[in-house]
Amino acid sequence: MNLCALSSSLVAGVLLCSVSSGAVMSWNTVDHFEASIDYGELEKNQEAYHYAMAAIGDDGQIGFVDTVDLYDVDSDSRMLVKRFDSDGNIGGTVLYEETQAWLHTKLQWMNGNLYFGSKSGSLAEDRANLYYEWNDGGVSEIYRNEPGASDAVDKGVTGIYQMGMGTVRQVGAHQGYDDAFVYRSAETGEDRVIASTSTTSSEDRLGLQVMLRPNPEGMTEIYKPSADGGLVMGLRTDEGSKIVKFNGEGFETLVTGEDVVNAVDGSVSASMDGYALPYPLATNSRGDLAFIAMSSVSDTDYMACIDLLVKRDGELVHAGRLLSYKDSWANKEGLSEFRFQDEMVISENGRVGLIGYVPDSWPSRDFELIVWEGDELIVAADADETYVGTNGREFVYHGSRYENHMPQYEEGIELFTDAVGNMVFNSSVEADGGVGHGVLLYDTEGVLSLLVKEGDLFDVGGGDMREIKTIDEHSFWLNSDGMLAIGLVFMDHSSGVFTMQIPEPSGLMLLGVGGVLGLMRRRVG
């Protein structure tokens, strides 16, 4: 047990606990191990970053990666991968030397298999990008791309999207096709171009007007897997902007621009794919869909509007307006932009959460969590506001990761939801006299809580307290049952993976404090 009364863990001298139905909401240690490499010397002498990544499947299996990200170094790179069963028992360990995690791919579970990527080779610009599947039979390499090779099958790979039937790669070129999506079947291992700017739409593939690429520094997940094994994508095709589902054979159209025009009053045309970068979208196992659309409107005072739409049980609903461009692209009215952020989720009961940034928030980029529950849009995490969570911990939500605006690092926030709509995400926060990156919970009762942050003392087991050094968007995962897994790096360069069960909020209580304080919420509009 960690950060709970049973282990006497302290955060800035304050004992914090939450209780649900008689059980303590606390961190449980799955694995903790000491550093096998002197990371401190590496970080001191060259540009190096130590990451710990965790992912938990809906069946409770856990994947963990410990890696050092080195630049222009021929040795000492290392990537350690572990998997654990639903009871926390070790299921296997794989160590890759002179290799680091490919942070552009997502450590994730799909159909009981663990998927992860790596970079292997000497120099950063020449390193091969590899992608692996770890199933019951062991680890296998299912994709390799060497950027510098003259015979490379793909040129300029910018994303790999895992789906139940296989993978879809987003590449600059593939065997004569420019700006292409390439499907590789899990059953046959064969590649097939399914969309490209070099072709027109047919039964075999989609023609694209343009391909919008994800931010090169972020984890690639702008397209989402569907419950039936397909992949949901917002694309600008030669037949117009569409949201489609690729099912392994062809594409099914889910939403068209005409559908958005019919749902949004005053809209005369609409696109759902994005403009500078792709727009976010979200799916759930029921087949529901949430997405962002930009509309040209009949009101001549406005150039365009950005709206949230939700398709649930087959009905398309205009959930709310997020931003309007009045008179010019520089004259913005409203809440949020999405040019550099793609995080969006929809729970099984239809609660939608999305991360966008506050327009013209300079010099930093202020991100906010926006939630829709079927009637109105709520700003659930408002930049620079002070909150007190269900655990009694007071903190300031900074809503930005970096002090200065750096577009190449904008994709720095990850957002998850469980089936009932509890949402977990990361952000910069200030608490207990220190600023650091933390993991936050926005529960179904509308309370924002800080669960853990960089600089906290953390019980790794048996009262052994370690100071947390690193938490970021790669660190954690929340599954549909509300089980949160997190990978942490500590100041002594040890690392580990830990879990917490997110309880039903109605059962939460605060130990040693007279009451529970709710967060400040701001209604949109």
Short mmCIF file of C-alpha atoms in Angstrom, two decimals, residues 15-20 25 387-395 422 440-451 500 502-519:
data_model
loop_
_atom_site.label_atom_id
_atom_site.label_comp_id
_atom_site.label_asym_id
_atom_site.label_seq_id
_atom_site.Cartn_x
_atom_site.Cartn_y
_atom_site.Cartn_z
CA LEU A 15 -1.63 12.34 5.74
CA LEU A 16 -3.95 11.82 2.78
CA CYS A 17 -6.40 8.99 2.21
CA SER A 18 -9.64 8.32 0.41
CA VAL A 19 -12.06 5.58 1.36
CA SER A 20 -14.75 3.83 -0.67
CA MET A 25 -8.01 4.20 -2.12
CA TYR A 387 -8.74 23.30 -6.26
CA VAL A 388 -9.14 21.01 -3.25
CA GLY A 389 -9.63 17.36 -4.12
CA THR A 390 -11.50 14.58 -2.35
CA ASN A 391 -8.22 13.65 -0.66
CA GLY A 392 -8.02 17.13 0.89
CA ARG A 393 -4.99 18.16 -1.10
CA GLU A 394 -4.98 21.77 -2.30
CA PHE A 395 -3.26 22.62 -5.55
CA ASN A 422 -14.07 9.14 -14.22
CA LEU A 440 -5.21 14.31 -11.79
CA LEU A 441 -8.66 12.73 -11.43
CA TYR A 442 -11.90 14.44 -12.47
CA ASP A 443 -14.56 12.20 -11.00
CA THR A 444 -18.21 11.69 -11.88
CA GLU A 445 -19.32 14.03 -9.08
CA GLY A 446 -17.40 16.91 -10.68
CA VAL A 447 -14.45 17.05 -8.26
CA LEU A 448 -10.89 17.57 -9.50
CA SER A 449 -8.23 15.87 -7.37
CA LEU A 450 -4.44 15.70 -7.56
CA LEU A 451 -3.42 12.06 -7.13
CA MET A 500 -4.74 2.50 -7.84
CA ILE A 502 -10.50 4.66 -8.73
CA PRO A 503 -13.58 4.21 -6.50
CA GLU A 504 -17.13 5.34 -6.99
CA PRO A 505 -16.99 8.98 -5.86
CA SER A 506 -20.09 8.69 -3.68
CA GLY A 507 -18.09 6.47 -1.35
CA LEU A 508 -15.13 8.84 -1.00
CA MET A 509 -14.38 10.37 2.36
CA LEU A 510 -11.44 12.32 3.74
CA LEU A 511 -9.62 11.00 6.78
CA GLY A 512 -8.81 13.51 9.46
CA VAL A 513 -10.55 16.46 7.77
CA GLY A 514 -14.02 17.69 8.61
CA GLY A 515 -15.40 17.79 5.07
CA VAL A 516 -14.83 17.42 1.38
CA LEU A 517 -14.48 20.54 -0.77
CA GLY A 518 -15.69 20.50 -4.39
CA LEU A 519 -13.84 22.12 -7.24
#
